[in-house]
PDB file of C-alpha atoms in Angstrom:
ATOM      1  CA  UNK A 645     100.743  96.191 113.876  1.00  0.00           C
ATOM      2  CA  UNK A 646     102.858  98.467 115.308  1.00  0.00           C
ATOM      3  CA  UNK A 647     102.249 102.411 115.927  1.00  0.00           C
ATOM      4  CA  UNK A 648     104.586 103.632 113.122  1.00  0.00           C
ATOM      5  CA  UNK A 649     103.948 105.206 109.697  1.00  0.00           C
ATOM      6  CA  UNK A 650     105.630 107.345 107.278  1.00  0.00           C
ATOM      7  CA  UNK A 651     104.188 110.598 107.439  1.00  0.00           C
ATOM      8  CA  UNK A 652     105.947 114.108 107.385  1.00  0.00           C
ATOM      9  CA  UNK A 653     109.213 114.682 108.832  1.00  0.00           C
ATOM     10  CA  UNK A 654     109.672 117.305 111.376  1.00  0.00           C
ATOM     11  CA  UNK A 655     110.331 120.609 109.473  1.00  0.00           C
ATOM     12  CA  UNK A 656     108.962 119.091 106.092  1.00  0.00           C
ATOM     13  CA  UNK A 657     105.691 121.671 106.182  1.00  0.00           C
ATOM     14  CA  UNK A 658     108.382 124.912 106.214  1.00  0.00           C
ATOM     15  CA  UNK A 659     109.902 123.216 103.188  1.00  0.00           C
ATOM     16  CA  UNK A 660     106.697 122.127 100.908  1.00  0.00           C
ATOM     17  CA  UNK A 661     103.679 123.812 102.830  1.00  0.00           C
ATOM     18  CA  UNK A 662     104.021 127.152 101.261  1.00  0.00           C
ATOM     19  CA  UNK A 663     102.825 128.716  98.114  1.00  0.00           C
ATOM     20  CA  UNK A 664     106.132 130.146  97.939  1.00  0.00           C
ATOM     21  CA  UNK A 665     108.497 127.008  98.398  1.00  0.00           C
ATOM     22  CA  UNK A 666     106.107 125.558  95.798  1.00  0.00           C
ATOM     23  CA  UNK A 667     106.616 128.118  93.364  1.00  0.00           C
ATOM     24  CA  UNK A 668     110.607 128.081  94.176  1.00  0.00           C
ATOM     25  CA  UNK A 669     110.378 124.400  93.422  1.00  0.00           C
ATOM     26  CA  UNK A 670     109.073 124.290  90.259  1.00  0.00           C
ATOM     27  CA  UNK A 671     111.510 127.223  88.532  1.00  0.00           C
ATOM     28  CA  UNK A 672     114.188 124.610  90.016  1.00  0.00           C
ATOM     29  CA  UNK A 673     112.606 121.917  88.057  1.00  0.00           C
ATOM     30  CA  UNK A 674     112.285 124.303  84.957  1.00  0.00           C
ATOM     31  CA  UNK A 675     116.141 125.050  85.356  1.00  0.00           C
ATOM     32  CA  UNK A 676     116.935 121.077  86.188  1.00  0.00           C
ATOM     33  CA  UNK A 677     115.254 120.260  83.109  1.00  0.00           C
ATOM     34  CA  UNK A 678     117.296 122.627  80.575  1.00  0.00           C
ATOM     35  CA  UNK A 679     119.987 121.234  82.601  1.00  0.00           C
ATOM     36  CA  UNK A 680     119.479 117.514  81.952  1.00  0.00           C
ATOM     37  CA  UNK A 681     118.479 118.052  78.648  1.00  0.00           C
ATOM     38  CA  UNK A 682     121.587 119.691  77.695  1.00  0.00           C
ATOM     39  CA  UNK A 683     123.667 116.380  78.984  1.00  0.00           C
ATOM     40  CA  UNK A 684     124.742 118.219  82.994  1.00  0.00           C
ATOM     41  CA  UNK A 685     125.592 115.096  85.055  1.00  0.00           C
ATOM     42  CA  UNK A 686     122.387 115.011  87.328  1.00  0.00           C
ATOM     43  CA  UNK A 687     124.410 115.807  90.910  1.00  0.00           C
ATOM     44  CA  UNK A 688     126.329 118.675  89.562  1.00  0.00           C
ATOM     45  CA  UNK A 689     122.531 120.094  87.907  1.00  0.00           C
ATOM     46  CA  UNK A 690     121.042 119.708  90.890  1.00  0.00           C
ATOM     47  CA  UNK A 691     124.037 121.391  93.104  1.00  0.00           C
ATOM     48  CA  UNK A 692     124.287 124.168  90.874  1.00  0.00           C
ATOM     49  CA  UNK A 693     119.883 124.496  90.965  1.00  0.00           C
ATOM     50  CA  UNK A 694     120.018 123.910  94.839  1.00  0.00           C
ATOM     51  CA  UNK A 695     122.657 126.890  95.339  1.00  0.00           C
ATOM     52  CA  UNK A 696     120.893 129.299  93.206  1.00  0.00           C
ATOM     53  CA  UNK A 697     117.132 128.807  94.644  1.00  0.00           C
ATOM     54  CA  UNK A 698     119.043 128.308  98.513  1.00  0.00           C
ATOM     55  CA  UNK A 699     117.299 124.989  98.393  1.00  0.00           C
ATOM     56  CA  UNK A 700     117.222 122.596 101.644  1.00  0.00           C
ATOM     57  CA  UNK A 701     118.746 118.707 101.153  1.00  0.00           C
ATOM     58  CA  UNK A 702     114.945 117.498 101.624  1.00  0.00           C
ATOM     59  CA  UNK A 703     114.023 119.849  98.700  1.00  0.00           C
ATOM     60  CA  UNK A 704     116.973 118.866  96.239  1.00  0.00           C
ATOM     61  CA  UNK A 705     115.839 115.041  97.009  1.00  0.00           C
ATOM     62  CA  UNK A 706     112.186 116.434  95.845  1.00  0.00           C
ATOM     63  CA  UNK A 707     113.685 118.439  92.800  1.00  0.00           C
ATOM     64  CA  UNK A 708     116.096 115.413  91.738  1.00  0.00           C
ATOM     65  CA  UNK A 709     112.929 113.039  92.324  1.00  0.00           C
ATOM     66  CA  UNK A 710     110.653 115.206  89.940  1.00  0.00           C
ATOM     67  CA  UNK A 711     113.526 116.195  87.036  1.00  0.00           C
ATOM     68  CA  UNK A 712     114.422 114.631  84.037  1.00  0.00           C
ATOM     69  CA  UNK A 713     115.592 115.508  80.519  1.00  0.00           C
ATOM     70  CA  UNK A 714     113.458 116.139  77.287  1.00  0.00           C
ATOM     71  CA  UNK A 715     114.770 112.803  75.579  1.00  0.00           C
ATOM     72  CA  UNK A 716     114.072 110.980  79.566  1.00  0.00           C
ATOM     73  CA  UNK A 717     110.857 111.926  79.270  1.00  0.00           C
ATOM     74  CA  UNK A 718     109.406 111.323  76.101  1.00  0.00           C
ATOM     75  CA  UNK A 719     111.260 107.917  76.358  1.00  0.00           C
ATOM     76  CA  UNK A 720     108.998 107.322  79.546  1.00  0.00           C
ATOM     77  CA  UNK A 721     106.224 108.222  77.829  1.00  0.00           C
ATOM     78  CA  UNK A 722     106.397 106.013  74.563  1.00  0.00           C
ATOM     79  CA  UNK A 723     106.993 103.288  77.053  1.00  0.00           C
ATOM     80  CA  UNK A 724     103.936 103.891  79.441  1.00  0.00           C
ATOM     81  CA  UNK A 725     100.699 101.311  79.127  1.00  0.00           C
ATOM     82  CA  UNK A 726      97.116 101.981  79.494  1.00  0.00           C
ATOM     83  CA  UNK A 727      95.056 100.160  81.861  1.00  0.00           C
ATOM     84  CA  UNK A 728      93.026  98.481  79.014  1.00  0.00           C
ATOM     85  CA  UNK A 729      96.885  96.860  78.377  1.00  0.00           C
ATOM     86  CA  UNK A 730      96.784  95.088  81.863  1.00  0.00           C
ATOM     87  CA  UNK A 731      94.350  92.605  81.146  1.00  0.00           C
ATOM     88  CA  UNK A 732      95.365  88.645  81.272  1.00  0.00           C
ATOM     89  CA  UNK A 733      99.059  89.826  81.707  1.00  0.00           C
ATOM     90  CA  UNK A 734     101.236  89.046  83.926  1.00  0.00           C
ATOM     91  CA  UNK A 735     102.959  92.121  85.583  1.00  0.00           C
ATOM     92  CA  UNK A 736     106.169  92.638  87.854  1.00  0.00           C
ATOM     93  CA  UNK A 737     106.115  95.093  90.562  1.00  0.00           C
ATOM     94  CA  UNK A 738     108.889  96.385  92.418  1.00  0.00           C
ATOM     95  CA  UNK A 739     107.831  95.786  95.832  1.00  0.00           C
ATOM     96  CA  UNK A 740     109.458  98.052  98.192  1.00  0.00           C
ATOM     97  CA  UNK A 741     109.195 101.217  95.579  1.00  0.00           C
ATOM     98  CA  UNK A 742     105.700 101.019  95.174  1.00  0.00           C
ATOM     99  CA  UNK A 743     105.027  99.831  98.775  1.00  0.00           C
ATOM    100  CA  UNK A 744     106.497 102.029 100.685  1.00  0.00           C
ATOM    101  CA  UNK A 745     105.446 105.369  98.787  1.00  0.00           C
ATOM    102  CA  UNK A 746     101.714 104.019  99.106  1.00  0.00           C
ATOM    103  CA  UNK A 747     102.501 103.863 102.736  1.00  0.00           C
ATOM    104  CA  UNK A 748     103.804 107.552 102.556  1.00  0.00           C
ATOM    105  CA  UNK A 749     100.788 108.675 101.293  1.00  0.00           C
ATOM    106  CA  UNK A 750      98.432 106.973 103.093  1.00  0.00           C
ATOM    107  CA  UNK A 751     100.220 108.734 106.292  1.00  0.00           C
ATOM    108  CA  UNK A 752      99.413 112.118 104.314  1.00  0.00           C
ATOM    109  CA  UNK A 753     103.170 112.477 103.917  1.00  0.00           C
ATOM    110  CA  UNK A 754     104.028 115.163 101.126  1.00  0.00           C
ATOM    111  CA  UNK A 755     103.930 112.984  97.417  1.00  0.00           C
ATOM    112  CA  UNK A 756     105.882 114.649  94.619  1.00  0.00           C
ATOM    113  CA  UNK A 757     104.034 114.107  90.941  1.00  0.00           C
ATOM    114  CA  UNK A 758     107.311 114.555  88.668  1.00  0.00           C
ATOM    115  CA  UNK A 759     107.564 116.220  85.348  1.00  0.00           C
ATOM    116  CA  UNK A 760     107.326 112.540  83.929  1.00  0.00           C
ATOM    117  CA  UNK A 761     103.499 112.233  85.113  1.00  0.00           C
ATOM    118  CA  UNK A 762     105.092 109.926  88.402  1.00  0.00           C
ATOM    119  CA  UNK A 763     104.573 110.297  92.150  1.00  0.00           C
ATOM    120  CA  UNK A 764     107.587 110.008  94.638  1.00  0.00           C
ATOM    121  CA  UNK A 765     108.051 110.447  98.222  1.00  0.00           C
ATOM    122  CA  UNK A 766     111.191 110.908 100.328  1.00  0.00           C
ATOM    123  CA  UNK A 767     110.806 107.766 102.347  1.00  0.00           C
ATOM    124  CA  UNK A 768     113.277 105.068 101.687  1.00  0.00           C
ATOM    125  CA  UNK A 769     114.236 101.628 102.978  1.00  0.00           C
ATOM    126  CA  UNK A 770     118.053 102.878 104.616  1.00  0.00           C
ATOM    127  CA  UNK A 771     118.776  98.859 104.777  1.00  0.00           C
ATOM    128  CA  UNK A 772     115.799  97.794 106.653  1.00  0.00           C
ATOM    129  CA  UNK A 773     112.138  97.827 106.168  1.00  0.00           C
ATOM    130  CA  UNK A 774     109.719  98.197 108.930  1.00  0.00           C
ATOM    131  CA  UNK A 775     106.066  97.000 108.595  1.00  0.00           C
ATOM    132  CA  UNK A 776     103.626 100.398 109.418  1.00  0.00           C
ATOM    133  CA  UNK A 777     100.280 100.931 109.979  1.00  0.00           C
ATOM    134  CA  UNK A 778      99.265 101.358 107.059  1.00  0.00           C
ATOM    135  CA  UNK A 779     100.933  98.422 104.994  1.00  0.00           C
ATOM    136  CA  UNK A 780      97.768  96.308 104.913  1.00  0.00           C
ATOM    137  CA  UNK A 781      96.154  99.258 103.560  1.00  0.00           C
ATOM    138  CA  UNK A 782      98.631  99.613 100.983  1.00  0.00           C
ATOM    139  CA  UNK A 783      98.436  95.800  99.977  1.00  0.00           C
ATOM    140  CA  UNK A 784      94.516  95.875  99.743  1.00  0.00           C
ATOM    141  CA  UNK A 785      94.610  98.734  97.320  1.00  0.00           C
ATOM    142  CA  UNK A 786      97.246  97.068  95.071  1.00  0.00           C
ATOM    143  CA  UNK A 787      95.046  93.749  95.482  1.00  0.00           C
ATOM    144  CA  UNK A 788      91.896  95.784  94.651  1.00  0.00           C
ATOM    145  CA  UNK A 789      94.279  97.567  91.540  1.00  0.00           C
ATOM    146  CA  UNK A 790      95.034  93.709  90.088  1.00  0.00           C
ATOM    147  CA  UNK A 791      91.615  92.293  90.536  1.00  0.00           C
ATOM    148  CA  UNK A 792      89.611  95.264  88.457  1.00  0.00           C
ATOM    149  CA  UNK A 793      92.529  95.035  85.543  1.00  0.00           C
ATOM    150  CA  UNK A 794      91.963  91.329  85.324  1.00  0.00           C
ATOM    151  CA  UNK A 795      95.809  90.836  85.616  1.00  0.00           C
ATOM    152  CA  UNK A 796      96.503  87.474  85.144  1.00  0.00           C
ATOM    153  CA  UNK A 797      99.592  87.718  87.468  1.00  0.00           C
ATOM    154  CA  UNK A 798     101.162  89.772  89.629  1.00  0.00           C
ATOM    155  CA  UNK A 799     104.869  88.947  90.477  1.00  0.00           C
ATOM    156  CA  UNK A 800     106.197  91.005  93.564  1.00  0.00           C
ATOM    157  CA  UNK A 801     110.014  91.933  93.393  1.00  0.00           C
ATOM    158  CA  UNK A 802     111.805  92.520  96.758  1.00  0.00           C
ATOM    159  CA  UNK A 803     115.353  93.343  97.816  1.00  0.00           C
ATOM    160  CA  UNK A 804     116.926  90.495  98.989  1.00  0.00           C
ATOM    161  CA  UNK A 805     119.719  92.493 100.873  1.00  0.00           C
ATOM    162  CA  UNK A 806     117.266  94.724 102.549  1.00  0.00           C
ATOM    163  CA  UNK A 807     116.886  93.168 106.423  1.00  0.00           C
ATOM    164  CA  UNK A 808     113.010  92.179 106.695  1.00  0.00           C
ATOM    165  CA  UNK A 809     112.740  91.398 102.818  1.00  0.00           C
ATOM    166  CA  UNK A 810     111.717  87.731 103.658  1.00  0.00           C
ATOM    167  CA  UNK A 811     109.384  89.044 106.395  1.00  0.00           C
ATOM    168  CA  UNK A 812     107.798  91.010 103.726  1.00  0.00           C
ATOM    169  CA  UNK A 813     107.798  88.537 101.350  1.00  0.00           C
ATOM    170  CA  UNK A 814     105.824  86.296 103.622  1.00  0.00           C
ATOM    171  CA  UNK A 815     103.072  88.501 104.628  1.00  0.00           C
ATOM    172  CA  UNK A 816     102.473  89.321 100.766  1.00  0.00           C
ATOM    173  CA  UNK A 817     102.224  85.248 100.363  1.00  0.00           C
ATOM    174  CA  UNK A 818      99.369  84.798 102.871  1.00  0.00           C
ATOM    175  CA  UNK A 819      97.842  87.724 101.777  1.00  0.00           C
ATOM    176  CA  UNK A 820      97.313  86.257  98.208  1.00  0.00           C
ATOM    177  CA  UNK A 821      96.786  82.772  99.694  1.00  0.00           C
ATOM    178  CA  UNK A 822      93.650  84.277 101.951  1.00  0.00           C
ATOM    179  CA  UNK A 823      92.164  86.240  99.118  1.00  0.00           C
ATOM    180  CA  UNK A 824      93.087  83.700  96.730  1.00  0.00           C
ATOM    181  CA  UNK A 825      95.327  86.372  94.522  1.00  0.00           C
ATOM    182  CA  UNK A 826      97.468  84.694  91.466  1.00  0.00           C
ATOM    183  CA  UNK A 827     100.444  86.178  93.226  1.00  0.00           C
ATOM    184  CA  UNK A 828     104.414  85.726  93.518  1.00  0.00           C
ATOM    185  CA  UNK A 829     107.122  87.414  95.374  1.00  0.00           C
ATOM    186  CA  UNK A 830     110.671  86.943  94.961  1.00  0.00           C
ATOM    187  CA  UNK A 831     113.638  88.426  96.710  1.00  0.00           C
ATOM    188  CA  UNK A 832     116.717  89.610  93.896  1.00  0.00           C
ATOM    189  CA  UNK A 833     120.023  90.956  94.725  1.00  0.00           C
ATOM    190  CA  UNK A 834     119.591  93.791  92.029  1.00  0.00           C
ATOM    191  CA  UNK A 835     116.064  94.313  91.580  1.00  0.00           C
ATOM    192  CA  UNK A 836     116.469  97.601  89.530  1.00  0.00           C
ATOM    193  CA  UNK A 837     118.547  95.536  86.733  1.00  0.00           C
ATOM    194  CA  UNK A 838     116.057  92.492  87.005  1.00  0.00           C
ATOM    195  CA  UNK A 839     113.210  94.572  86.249  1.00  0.00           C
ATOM    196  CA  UNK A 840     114.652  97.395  83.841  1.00  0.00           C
ATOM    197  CA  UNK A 841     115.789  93.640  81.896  1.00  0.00           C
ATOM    198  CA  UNK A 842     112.263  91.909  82.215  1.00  0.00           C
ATOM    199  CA  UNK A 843     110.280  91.851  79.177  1.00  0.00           C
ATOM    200  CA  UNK A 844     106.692  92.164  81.232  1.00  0.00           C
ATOM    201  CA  UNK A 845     105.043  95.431  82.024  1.00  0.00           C
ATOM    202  CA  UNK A 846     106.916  97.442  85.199  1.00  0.00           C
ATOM    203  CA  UNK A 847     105.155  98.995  88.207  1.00  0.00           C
ATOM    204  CA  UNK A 848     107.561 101.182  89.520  1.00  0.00           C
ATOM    205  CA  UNK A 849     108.447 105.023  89.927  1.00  0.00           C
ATOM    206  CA  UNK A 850     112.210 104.281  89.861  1.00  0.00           C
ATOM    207  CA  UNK A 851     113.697 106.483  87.619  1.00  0.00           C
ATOM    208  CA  UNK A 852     116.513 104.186  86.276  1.00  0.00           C
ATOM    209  CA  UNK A 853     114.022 101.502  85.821  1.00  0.00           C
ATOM    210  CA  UNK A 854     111.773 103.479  83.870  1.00  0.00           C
ATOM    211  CA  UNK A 855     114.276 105.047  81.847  1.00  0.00           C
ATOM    212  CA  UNK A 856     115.640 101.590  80.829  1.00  0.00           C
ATOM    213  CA  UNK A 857     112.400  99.147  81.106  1.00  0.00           C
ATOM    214  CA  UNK A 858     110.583  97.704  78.042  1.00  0.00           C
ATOM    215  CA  UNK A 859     106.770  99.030  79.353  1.00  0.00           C
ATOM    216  CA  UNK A 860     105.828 100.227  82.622  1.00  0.00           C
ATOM    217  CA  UNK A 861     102.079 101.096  84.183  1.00  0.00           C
ATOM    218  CA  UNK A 862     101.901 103.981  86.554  1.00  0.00           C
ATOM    219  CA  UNK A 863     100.401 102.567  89.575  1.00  0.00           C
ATOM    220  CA  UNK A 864     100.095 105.360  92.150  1.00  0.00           C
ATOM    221  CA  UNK A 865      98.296 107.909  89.259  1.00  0.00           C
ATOM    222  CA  UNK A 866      95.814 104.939  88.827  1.00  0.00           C
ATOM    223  CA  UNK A 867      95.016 104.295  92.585  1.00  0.00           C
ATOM    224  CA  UNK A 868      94.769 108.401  93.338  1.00  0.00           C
ATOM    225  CA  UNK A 869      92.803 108.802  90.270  1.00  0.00           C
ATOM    226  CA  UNK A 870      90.281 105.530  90.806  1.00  0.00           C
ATOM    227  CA  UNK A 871      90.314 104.967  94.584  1.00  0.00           C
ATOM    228  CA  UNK A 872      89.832 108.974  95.137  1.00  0.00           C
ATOM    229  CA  UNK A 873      92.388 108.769  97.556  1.00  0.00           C
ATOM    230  CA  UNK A 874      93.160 111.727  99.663  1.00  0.00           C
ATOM    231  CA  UNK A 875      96.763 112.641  98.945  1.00  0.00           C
ATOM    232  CA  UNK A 876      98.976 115.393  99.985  1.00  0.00           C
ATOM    233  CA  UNK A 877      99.811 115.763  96.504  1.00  0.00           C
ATOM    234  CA  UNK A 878     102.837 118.360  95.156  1.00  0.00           C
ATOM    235  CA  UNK A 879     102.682 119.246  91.548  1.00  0.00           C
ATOM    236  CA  UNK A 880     106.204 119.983  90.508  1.00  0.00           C
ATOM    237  CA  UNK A 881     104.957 120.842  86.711  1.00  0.00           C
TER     238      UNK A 881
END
């Protein structure tokens, strides 16, 4: 392991560490919303929100992270299974997504929980991915997810572009192999249209994904709910 994780960036506690930035935030989300729901192409929304509340580019990735439209989100919601669903199914996850913002957390980076119930981050892979401290971590909670659910398979979906996606890949392999996990990983060229076109239930907080998958389980509410897990946790509701 290496000394890296993804915790805040430099500046990120003058941007979300205030009750005021908070409070700025969520009358964004409240105009984003009307916005989105009245058919404003999602960049212009959130140009024309970010000049009115002055916001920062780190904010306006937070704000277009948590907003969707009133038909997005009750679409979401018809589409979102219980854990009692889980059980002796198999279930595709989309690896770096849900990965990488476990890792954020874990390094008590700030986690967004969106109007649509989901938590985001403002990590992201930028063409590579780089193993952390906290990635084992992140596996063993996901392996301790599938075991209490009784899932009868978990398939893990990677970018195959992404440099380090067969690295990845690998390490998630042994990892089932040593705690004898019914697991799979598999590298895709377009992972968002492989899984939005699946017809098995969806772990993912990708917006497009969600808004265009059959069912989908929301993974990172379970794990903060049922694993108590200390998160620096931004409600932008």
């Amino acid at each position: 392991m290496n000394s890296r994780n993804r915790g805040k960036n430099t500046g990120d506690d003058a941007l979300f560490g205030s009750e005021k930035q908070i409070s700025k935030l969520k009358l964004a989300v409240e105009d984003m919303r009307y916005l989105l729901t009245r058919e404003y192409p999602e960049k212009a929304a959130s140009d024309l929100v970010g000049n009115r509340y002055r916001l920062k580019t780190r904010q306006i990735q937070a704000l277009r992270g948590a907003s969707a439209s009133d038909s997005q989100l009750y679409s979401r919601q018809s589409k979102h299974v219980e854990t009692l669903d889980l059980k002796g199914k198999m279930v595709y996850l989309d690896g770096f997504n849900v990965l990488i913002l476990l890792e954020s957390l874990l390094s008590e980076a700030y986690i967004f929980e969106g109007l649509d119930g989901c938590f985001r981050d403002l990590s992201g892979v930028h063409g590579t991915y780089k193993r952390v401290n906290q990635t084992l971590s992140a596996v063993e909670l996901i392996a301790a997810f599938y075991q209490k659910n009784q899932i009868q398979k978990l398939v893990w979906i990677f970018d195959k572009p992404v440099s380090n996606s067969g690295r990845i890949k690998q390490i998630i392999l042994e990892f089932a192999e040593q705690h004898q996990l019914n697991w799979e990983a598999d590298l895709q060229f377009n992972p968002d249209k492989f899984l939005a076109e699946s017809s098995e239930i969806i772990i993912s907080s990708d917006a497009w994904i969600l808004d265009h998958c059959k069912e989908w389980f929301n993974l990172i509410g379970y794990l903060i709910r049922e694993e108590k897990l200390p998160v620096n946790l931004i409600k932008m509701l």
